[in-house]
Tab-separated table of C-alpha atoms and ligand atoms in Angstrom:
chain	number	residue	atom	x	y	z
A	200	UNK	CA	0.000	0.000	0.000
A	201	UNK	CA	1.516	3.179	-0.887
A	202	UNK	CA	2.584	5.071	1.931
A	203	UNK	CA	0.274	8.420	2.889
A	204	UNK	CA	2.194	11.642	3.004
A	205	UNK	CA	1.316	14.215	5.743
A	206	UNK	CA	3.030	17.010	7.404
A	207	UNK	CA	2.878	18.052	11.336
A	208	UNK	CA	1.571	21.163	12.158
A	209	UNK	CA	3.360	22.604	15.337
A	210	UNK	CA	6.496	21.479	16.477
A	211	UNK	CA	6.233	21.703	20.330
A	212	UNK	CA	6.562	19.690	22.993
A	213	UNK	CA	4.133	16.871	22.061
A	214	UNK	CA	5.804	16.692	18.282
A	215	UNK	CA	8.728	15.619	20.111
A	216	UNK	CA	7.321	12.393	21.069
A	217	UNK	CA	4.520	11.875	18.236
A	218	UNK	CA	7.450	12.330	15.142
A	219	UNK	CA	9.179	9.416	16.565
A	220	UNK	CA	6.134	7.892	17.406
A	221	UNK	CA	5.234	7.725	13.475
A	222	UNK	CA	8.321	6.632	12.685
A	223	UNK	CA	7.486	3.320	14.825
A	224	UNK	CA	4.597	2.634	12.396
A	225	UNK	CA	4.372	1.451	8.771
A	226	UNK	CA	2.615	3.038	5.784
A	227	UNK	CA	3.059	7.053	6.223
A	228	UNK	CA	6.070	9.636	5.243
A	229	UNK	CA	6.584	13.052	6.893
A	230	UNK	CA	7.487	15.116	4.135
A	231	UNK	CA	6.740	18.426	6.278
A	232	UNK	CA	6.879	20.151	9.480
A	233	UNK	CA	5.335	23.866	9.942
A	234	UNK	CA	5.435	26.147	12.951
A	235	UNK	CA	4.992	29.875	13.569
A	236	UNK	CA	8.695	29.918	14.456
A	237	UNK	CA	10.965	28.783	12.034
A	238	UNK	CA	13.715	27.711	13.945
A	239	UNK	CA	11.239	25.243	16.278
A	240	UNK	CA	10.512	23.282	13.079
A	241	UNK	CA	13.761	23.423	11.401
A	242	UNK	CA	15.440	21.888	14.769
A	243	UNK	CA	13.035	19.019	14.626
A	244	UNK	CA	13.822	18.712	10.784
A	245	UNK	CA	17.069	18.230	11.072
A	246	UNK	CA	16.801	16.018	13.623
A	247	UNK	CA	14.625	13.707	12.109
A	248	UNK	CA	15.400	14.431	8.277
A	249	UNK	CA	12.354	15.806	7.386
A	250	UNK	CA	12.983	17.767	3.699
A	251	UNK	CA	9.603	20.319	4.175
A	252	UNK	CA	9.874	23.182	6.794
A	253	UNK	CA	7.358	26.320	6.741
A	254	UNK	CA	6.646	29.144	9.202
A	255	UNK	CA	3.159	29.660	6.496
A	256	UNK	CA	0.768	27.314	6.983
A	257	UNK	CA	-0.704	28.704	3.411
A	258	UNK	CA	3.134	28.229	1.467
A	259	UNK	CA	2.888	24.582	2.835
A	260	UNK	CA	-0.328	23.735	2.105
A	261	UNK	CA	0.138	24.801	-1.508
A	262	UNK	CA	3.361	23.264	-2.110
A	263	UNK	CA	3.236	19.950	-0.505
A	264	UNK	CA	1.476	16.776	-1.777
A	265	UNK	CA	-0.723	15.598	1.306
A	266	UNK	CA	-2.713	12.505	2.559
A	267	UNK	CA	-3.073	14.265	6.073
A	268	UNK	CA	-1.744	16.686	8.869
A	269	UNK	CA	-0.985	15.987	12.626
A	270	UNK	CA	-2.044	19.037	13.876
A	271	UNK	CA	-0.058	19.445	17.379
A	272	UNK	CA	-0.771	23.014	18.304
A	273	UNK	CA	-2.638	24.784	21.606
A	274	UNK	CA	-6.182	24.193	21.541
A	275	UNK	CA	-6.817	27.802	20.446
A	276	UNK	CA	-5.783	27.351	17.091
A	277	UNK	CA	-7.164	23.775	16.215
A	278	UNK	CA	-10.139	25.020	14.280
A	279	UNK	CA	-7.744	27.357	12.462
A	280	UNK	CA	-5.526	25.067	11.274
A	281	UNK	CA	-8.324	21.880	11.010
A	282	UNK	CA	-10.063	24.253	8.224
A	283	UNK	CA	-7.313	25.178	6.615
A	284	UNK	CA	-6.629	21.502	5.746
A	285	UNK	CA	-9.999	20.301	5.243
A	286	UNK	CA	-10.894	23.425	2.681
A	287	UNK	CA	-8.614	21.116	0.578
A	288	UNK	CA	-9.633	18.292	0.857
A	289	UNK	CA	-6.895	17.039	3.203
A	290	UNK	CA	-7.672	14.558	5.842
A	291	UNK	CA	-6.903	15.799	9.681
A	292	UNK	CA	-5.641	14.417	12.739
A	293	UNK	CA	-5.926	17.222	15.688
A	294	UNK	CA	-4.881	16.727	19.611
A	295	UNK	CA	-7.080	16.417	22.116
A	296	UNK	CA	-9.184	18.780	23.194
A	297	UNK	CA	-10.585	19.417	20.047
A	298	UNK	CA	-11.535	23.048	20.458
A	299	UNK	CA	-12.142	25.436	23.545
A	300	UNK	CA	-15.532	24.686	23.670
A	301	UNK	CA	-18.096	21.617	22.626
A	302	UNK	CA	-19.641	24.063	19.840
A	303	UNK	CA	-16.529	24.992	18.243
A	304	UNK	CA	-15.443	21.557	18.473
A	305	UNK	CA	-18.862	20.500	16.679
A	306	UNK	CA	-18.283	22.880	13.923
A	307	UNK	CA	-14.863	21.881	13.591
A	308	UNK	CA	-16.654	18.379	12.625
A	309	UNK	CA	-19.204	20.030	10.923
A	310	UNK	CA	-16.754	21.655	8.802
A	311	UNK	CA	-14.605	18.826	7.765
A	312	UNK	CA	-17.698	16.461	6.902
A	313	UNK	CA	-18.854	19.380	4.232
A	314	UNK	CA	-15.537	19.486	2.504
A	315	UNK	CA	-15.120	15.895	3.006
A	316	UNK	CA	-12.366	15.426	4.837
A	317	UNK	CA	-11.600	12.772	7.312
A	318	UNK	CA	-11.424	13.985	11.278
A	319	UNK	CA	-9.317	12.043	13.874
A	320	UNK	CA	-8.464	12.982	16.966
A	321	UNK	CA	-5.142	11.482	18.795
A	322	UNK	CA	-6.763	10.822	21.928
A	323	UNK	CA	-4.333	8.306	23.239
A	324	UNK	CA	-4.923	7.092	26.977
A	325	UNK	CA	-7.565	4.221	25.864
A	326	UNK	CA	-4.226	3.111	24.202
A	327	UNK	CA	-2.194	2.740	26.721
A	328	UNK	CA	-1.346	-1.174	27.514
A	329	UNK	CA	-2.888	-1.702	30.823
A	330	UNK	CA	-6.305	-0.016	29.994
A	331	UNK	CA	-6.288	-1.916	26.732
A	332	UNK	CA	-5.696	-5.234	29.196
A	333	UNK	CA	-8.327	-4.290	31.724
A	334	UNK	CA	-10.676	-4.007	28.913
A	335	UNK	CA	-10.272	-7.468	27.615
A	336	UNK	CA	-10.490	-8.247	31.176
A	337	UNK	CA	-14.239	-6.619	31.405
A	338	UNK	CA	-14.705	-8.269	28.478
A	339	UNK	CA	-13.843	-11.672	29.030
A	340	UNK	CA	-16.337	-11.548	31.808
A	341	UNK	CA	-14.580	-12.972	34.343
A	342	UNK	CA	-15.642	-10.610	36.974
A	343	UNK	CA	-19.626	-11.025	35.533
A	344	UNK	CA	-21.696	-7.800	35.072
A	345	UNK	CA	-20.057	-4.481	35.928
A	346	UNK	CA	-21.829	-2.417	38.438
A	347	UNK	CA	-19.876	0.347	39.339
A	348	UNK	CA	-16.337	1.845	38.341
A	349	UNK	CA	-14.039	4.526	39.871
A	350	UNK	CA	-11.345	6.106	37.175
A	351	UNK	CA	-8.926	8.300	38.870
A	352	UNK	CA	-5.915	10.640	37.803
A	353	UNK	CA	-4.651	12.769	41.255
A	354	UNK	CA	-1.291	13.668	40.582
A	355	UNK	CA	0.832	16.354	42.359
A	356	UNK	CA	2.868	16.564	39.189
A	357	UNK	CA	4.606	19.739	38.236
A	358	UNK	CA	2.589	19.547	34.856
A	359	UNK	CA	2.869	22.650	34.635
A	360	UNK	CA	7.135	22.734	33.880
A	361	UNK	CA	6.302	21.247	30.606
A	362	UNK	CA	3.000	22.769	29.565
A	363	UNK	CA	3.090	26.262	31.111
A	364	UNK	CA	-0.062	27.371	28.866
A	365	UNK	CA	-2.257	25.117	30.786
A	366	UNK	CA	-1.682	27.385	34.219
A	367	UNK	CA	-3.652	29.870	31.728
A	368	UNK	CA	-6.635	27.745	31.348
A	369	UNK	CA	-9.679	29.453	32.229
A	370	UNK	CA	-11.251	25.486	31.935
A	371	UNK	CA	-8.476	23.054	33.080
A	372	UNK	CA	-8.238	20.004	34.423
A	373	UNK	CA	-12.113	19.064	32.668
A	374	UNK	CA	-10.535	19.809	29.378
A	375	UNK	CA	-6.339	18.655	29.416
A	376	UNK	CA	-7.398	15.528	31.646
A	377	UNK	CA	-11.101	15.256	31.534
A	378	UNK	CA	-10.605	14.170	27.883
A	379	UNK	CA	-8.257	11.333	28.354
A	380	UNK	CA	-10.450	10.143	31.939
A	381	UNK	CA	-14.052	10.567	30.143
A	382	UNK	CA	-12.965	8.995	27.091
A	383	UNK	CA	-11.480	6.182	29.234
A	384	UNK	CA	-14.895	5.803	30.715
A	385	UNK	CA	-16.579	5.372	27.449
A	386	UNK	CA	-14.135	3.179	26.033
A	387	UNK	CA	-14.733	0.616	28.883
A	388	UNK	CA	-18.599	1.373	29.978
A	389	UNK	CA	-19.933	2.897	27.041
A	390	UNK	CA	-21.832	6.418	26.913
A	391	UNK	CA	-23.372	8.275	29.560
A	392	UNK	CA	-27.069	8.857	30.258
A	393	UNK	CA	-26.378	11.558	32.715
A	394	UNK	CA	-23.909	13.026	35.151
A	395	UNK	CA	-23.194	15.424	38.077
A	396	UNK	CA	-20.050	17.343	38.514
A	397	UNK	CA	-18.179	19.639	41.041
A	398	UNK	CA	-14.876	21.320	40.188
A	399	UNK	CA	-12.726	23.317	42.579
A	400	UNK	CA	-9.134	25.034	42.213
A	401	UNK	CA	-6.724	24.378	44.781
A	402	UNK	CA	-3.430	25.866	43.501
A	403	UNK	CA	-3.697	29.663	43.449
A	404	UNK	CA	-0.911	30.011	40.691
A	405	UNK	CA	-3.079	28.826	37.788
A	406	UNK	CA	-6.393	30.191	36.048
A	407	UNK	CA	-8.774	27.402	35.928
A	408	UNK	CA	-10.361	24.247	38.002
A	409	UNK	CA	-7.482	21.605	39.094
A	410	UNK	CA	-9.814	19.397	40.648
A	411	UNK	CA	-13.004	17.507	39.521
A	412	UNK	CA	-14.936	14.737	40.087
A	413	UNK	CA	-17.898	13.494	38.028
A	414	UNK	CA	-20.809	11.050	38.831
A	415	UNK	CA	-22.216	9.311	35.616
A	416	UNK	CA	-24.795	6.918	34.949
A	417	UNK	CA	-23.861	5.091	31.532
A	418	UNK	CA	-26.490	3.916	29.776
A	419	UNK	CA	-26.065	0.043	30.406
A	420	UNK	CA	-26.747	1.409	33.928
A	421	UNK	CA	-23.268	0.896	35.442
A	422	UNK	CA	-22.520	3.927	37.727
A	423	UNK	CA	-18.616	5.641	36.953
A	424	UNK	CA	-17.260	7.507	39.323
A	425	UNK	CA	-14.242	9.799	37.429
A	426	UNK	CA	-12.020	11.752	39.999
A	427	UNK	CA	-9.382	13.847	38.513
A	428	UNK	CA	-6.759	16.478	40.371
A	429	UNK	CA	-3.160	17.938	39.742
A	430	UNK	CA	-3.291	19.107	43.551
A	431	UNK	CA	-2.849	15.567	45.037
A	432	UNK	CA	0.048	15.298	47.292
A	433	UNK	CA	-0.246	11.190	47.768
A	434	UNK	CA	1.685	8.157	49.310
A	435	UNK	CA	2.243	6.986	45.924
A	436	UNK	CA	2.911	9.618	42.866
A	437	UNK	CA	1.086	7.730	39.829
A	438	UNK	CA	1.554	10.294	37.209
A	439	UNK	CA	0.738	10.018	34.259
A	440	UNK	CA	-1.104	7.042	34.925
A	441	UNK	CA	-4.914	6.537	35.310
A	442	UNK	CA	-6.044	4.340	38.211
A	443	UNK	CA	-9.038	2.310	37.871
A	444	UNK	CA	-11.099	-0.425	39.987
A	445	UNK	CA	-14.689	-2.137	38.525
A	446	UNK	CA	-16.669	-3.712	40.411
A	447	UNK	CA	-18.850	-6.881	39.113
A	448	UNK	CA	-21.276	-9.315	40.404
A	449	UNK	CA	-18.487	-11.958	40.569
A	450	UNK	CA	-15.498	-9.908	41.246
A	451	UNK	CA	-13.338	-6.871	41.051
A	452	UNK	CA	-10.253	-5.324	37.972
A	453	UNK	CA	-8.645	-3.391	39.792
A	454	UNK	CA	-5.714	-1.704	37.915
A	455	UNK	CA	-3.256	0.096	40.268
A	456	UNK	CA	-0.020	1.918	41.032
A	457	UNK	CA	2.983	0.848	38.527
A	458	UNK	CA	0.537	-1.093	35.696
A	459	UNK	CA	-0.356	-4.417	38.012
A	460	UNK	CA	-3.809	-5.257	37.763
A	461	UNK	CA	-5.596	-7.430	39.749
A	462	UNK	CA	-8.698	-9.481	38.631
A	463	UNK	CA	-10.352	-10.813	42.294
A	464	UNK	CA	-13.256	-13.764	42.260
A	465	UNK	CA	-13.853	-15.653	44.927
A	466	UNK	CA	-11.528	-18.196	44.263
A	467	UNK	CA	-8.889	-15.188	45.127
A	468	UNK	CA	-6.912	-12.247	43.501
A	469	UNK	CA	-4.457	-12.813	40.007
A	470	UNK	CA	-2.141	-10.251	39.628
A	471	UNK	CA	-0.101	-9.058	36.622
A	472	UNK	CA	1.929	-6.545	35.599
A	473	UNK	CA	1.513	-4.732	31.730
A	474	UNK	CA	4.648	-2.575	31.407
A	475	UNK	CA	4.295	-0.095	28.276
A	476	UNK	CA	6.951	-0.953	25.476
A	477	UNK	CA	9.774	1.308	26.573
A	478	UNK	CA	10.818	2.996	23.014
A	479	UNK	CA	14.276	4.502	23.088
A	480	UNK	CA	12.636	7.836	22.470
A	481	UNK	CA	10.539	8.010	25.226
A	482	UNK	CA	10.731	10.397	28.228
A	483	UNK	CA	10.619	8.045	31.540
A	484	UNK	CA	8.509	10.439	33.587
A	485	UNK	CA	5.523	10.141	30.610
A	486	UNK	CA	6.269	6.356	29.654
A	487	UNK	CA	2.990	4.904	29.311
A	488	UNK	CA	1.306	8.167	27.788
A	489	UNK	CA	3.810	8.452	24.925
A	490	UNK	CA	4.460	4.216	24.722
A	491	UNK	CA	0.665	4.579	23.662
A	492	UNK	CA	0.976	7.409	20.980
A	493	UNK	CA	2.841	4.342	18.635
A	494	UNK	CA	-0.506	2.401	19.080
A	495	UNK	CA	-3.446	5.043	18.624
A	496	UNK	CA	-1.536	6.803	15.336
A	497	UNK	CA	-1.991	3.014	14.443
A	498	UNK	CA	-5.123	2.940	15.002
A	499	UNK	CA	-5.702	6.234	13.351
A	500	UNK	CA	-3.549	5.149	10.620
A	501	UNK	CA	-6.067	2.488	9.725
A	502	UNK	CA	-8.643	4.514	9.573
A	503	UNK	CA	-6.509	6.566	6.949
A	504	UNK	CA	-6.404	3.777	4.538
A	505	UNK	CA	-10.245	3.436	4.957
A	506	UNK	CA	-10.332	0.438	7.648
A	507	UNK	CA	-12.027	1.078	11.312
A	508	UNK	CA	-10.680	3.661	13.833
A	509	UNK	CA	-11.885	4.415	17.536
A	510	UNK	CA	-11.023	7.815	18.053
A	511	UNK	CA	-12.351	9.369	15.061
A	512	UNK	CA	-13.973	13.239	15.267
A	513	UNK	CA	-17.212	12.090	15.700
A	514	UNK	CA	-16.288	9.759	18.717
A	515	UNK	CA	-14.226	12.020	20.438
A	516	UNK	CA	-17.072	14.873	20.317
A	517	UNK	CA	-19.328	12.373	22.688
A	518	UNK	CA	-16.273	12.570	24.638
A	519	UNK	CA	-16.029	16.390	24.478
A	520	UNK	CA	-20.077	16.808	25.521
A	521	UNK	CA	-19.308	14.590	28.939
A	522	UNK	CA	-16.482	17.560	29.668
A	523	UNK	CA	-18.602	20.231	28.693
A	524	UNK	CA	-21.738	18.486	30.800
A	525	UNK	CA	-19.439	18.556	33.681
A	526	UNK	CA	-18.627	22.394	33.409
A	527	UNK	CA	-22.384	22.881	33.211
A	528	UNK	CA	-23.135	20.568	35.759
A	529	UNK	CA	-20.616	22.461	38.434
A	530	UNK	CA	-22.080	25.367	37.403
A	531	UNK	CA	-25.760	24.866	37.758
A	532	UNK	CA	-25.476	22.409	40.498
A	533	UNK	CA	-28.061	20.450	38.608
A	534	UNK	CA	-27.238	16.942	37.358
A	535	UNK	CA	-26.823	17.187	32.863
A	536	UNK	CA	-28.844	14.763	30.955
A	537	UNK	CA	-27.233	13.459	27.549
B	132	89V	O1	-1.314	13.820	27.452
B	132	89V	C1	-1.696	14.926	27.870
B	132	89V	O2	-2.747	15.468	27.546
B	132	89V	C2	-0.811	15.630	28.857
B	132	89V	C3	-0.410	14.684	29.982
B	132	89V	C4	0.472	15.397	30.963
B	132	89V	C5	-1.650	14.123	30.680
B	132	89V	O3	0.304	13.624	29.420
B	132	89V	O4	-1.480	16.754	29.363
């Protein structure tokens, strides 16, 4: 199959892990890397031999042959660069969050479907290895019909070292880790029927929530409890990874600290341990977040050459309404029926 040309758009810190991520993976060429400053994308060209680099989005969409873009910006200029691509034709990956808010992220869909190009979003933490496991887990049925879940990220992470623009979130933790959490929770449970939401903000440095916690009823009835905070000081430091323990009518998953999860019947608990693939490339402190960037641009990948995909636009905006419910549900008190 011939191999699908794209370019990445913004070479920050993320395109530092998802170049090398693509170069994992078969059946796509960078030919092209753009960003507003020059010198950020020529760096990353050199480094990784990549023959295109443009500081005009316009030059390189003109002068390049694409299949697709990675777009790898801030969330304020997805939309921007999304139509850009899509007004030719061009089919688009984008980050997560998909846009500021859930209507801008709908007409970002809206507006690729009318010119006919493709939407992904690289929405990567149902890829990680040990949610993938616990899934098949679920699946398997070996803990019989799930009843309840808890899905928790508290970190006390310095997050903010890496990412400084998220201290000037006005909507935080909902959006940056809300989106990975809340699409973990439909991955394994499905959608939502409803859910109620409170938010606080602990650390008086940054602009937005750093804590939330949402209550959802999914629609197969199981009740998800997702806790998220960047203002936990705990025993154990799990960041980046996402704790979870379901709860079935013959047993427990429970998938803790350091990838071990445990399946418990009541013949006793199995433990084992699902380390992400340690690329060379990685960095340690973000190991199972960017181990499973390899295995969702797979994913989208396939969904390039016209076979299925999970995190396609119009997935990940059922993903962006449970955020958006929660911000309206913290703000109205009231609980947000989907
Ligand atoms: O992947 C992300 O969205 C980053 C994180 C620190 C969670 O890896 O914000």
């Amino acid at each position: 199959m011939k191999k699908l040309r794209f370019a990445v758009i913004g070479t920050g810190f993320w395109a530092r892990y998802q170049i090398p991520a693509w170069l994992e993976t078969e059946g796509a060429e960078l030919v092209a890397l753009y960003n507003r400053t020059l010198s950020k994308a020529e760096a990353l060209a050199e480094q990784y031999n990549i023959p295109g680099v443009y500081d005009d989005i316009d030059a390189l969409l003109a002068q390049e042959e694409l299949d697709f873009v990675d777009i790898i910006t801030d969330v304020d200029t997805h939309a921007y660069f999304t139509q850009k691509a899509a007004a030719k034709g061009i089919a688009v990956i984008c980050q997560k969050p998909m846009a500021p808010s859930f209507n801008e992220a709908k007409a970002m869909l809206e507006f690729c479907q009318n010119h006919q190009s493709p939407l992904f979003i690289h929405e990567n933490f149902r890829w990680q290895a040990p949610i993938r496991q616990l899934k098949q887990a679920l699946d398997s049925g070996r803990i019989g019909t799930v009843f309840k879940a808890k899905v928790s990220f508290c970190s006390a992470f310095p997050v903010f070292d890496n990412q400084p623009f998220l201290a000037e979130l006005e909507h935080f933790i909902l959006t940056d880790i809300g989106s990975h959490v809340l699409d973990i929770c439909r991955f394994l449970f499905g959608d939502a029927r409803s859910l109620y939401a409170l938010t606080q903000r602990v650390n008086p440095r940054i602009k937005g929530e750093d804590v939330a916690h949402v209550l959802m009823e999914m629609e197969n009835g199981v009740h998800c409890f997702a806790e998220m905070s960047y203002a936990s000081l705990l025993e154990k430091e799990a960041f980046p990874q996402t704790l979870v323990l379901v709860e079935g009518t013959q047993g427990s998953a429970h998938l803790t600290n350091d990838f071990v999860l445990k399946i418990t019947t009541r013949e006793g608990t199995f433990s084992e341990k699902i380390d992400p693939v340690m690329y060379p490339w990685l960095d340690p402190e973000y190991a199972v977040v960017h181990s499973s960037i390899v295995d969702c641009n797979k994913d989208i990948l396939r969904g390039l050459q016209g076979g299925p995909c999970e995190t396609t636009g119009a997935d990940n905006l059922k993903t962006v309404a449970l955020v958006w419910g929660a911000y309206a549900s913290a703000k109205t008190g009231q609980v947000i029926h989907l």
